[in-house]
CSV table of N, CA and C in Angstrom, one decimal:
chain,number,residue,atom,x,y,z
A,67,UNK,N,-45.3,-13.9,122.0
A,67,UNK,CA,-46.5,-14.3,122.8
A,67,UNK,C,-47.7,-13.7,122.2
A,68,UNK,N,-48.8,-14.2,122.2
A,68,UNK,CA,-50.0,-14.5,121.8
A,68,UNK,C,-50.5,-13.2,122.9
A,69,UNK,N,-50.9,-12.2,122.6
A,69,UNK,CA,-51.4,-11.4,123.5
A,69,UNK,C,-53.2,-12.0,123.7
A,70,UNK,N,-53.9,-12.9,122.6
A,70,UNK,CA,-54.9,-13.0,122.9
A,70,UNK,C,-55.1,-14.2,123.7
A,71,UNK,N,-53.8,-14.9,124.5
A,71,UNK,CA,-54.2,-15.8,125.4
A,71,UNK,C,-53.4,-15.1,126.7
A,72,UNK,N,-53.4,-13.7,126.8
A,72,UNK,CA,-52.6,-13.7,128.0
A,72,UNK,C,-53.6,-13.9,129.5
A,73,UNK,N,-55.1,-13.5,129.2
A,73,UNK,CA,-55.7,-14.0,130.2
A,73,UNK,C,-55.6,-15.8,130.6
A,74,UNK,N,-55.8,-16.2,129.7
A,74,UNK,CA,-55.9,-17.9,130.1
A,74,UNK,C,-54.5,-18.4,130.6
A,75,UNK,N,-53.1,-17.6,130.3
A,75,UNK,CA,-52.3,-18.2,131.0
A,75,UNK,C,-52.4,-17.2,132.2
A,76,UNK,N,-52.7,-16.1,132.3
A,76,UNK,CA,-53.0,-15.0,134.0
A,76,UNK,C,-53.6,-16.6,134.7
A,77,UNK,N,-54.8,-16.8,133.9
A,77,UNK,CA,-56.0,-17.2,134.9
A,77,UNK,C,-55.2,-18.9,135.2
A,78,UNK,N,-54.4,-19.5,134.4
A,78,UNK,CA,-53.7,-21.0,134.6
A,78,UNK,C,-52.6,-20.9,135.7
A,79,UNK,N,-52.1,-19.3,135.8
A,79,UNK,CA,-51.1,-18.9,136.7
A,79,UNK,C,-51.5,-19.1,138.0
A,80,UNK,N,-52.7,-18.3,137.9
A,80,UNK,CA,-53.1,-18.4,139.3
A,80,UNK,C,-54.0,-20.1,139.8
A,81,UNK,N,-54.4,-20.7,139.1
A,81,UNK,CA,-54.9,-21.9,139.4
A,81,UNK,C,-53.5,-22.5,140.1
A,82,UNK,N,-52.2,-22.6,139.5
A,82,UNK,CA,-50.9,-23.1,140.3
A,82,UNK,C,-50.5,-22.7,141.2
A,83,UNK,N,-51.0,-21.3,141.2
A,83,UNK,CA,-50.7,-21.0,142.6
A,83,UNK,C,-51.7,-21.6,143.8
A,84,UNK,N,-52.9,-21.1,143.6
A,84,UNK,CA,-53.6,-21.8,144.6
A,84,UNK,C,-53.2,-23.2,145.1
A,85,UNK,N,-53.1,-23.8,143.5
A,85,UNK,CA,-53.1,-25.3,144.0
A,85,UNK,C,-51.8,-25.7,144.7
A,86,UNK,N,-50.4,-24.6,144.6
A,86,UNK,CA,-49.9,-25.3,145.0
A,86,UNK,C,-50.3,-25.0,146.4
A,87,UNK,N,-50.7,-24.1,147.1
A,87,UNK,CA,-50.9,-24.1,148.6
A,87,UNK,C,-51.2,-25.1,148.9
A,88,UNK,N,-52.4,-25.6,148.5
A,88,UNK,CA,-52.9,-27.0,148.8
A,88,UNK,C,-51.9,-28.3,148.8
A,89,UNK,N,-51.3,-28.2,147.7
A,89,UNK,CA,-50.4,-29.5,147.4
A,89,UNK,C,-49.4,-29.0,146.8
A,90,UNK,N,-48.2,-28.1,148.3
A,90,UNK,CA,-46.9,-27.9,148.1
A,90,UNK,C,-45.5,-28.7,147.1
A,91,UNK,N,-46.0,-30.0,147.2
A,91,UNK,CA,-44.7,-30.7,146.4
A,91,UNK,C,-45.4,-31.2,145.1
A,92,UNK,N,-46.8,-30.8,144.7
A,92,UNK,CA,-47.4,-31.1,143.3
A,92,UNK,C,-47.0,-29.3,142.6
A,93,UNK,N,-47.4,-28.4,143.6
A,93,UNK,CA,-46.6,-26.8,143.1
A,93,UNK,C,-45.5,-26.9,142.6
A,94,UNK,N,-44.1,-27.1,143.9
A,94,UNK,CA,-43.1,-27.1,143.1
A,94,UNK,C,-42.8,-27.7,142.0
A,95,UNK,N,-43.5,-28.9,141.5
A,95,UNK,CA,-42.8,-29.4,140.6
A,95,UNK,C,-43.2,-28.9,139.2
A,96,UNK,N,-44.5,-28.2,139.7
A,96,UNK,CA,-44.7,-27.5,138.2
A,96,UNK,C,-44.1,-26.4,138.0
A,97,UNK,N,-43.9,-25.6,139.1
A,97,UNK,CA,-42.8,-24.5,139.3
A,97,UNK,C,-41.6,-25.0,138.2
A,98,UNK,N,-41.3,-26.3,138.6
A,98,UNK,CA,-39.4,-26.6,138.3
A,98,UNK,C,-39.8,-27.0,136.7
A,99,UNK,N,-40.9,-27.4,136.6
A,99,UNK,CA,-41.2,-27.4,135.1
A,99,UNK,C,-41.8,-26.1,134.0
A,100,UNK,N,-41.8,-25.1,134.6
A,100,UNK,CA,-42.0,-24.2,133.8
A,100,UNK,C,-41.0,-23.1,133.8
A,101,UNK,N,-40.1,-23.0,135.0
A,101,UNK,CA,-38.9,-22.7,134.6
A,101,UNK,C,-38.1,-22.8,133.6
A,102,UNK,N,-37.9,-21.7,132.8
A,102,UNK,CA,-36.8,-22.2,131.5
A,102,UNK,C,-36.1,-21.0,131.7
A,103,UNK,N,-34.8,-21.0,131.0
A,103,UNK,CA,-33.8,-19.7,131.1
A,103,UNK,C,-34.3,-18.5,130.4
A,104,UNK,N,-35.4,-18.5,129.5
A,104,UNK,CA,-35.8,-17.9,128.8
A,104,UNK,C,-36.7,-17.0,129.4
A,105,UNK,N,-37.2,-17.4,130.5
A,105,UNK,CA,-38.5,-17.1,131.2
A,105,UNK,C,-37.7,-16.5,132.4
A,106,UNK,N,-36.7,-17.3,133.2
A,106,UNK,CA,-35.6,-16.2,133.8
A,106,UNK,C,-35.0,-15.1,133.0
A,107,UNK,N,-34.6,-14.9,132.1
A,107,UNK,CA,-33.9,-13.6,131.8
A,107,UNK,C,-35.2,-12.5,131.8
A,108,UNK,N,-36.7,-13.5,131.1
A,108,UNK,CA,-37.9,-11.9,131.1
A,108,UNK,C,-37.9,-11.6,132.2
A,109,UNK,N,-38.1,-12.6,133.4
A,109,UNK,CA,-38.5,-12.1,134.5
A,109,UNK,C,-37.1,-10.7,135.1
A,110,UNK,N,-35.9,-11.3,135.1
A,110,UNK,CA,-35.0,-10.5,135.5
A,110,UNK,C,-34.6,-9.4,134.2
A,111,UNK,N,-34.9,-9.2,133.5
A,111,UNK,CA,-34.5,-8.2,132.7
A,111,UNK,C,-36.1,-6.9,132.6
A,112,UNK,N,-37.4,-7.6,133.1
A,112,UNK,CA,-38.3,-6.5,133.5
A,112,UNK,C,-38.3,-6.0,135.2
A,113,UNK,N,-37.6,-7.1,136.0
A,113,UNK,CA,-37.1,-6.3,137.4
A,113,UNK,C,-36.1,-5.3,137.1
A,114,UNK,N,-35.1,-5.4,136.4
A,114,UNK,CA,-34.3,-4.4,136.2
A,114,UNK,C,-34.5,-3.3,135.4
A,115,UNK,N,-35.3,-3.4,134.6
A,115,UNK,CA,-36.2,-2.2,133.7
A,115,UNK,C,-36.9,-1.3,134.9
A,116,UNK,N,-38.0,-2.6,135.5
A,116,UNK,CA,-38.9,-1.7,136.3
A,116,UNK,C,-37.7,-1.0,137.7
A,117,UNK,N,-36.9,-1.0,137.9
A,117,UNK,CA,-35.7,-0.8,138.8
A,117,UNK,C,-35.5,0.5,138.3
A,118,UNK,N,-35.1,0.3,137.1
A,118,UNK,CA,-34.3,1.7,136.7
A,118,UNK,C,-35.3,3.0,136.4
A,119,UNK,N,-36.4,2.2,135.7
A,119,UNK,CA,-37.6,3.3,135.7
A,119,UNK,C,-38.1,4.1,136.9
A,120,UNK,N,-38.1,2.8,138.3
A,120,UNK,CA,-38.3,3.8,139.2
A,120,UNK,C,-37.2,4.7,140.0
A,121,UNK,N,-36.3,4.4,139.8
A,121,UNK,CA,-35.1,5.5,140.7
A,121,UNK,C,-34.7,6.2,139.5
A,122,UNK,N,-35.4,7.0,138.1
A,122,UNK,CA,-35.4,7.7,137.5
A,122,UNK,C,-35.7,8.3,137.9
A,123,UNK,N,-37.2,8.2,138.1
A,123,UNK,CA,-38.0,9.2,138.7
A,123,UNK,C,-38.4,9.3,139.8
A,124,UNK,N,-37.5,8.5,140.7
A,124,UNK,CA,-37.1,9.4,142.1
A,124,UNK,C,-36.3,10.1,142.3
């Protein structure tokens, strides 16, 4: 990943969020389109990082 575009996808993130409030079934479907397995394993493999980091040091 391009660390010099990580603002423009922050800032593209949050435009889909907003928008989906507005227009719930135009959200989901970008949701179901940006979904890839690839982007599931980051997400679940830094919940479980950030998991174990913090009951380390608790």
């Amino acid at each position: 990943m391009n660390l010099g575009k990580l603002g423009d996808v922050v800032v593209g993130t949050a435009g889909d969020v907003a928008g989906s409030v507005v227009d719930p079934k135009a959200g989901l479907g970008k949701l179901r389109a940006a979904v890839t397995p690839r982007a599931v394993v980051l997400v679940g493999g830094g919940l479980l990082l950030g998991y174990l980091v913090a009951r380390s040091r608790h």
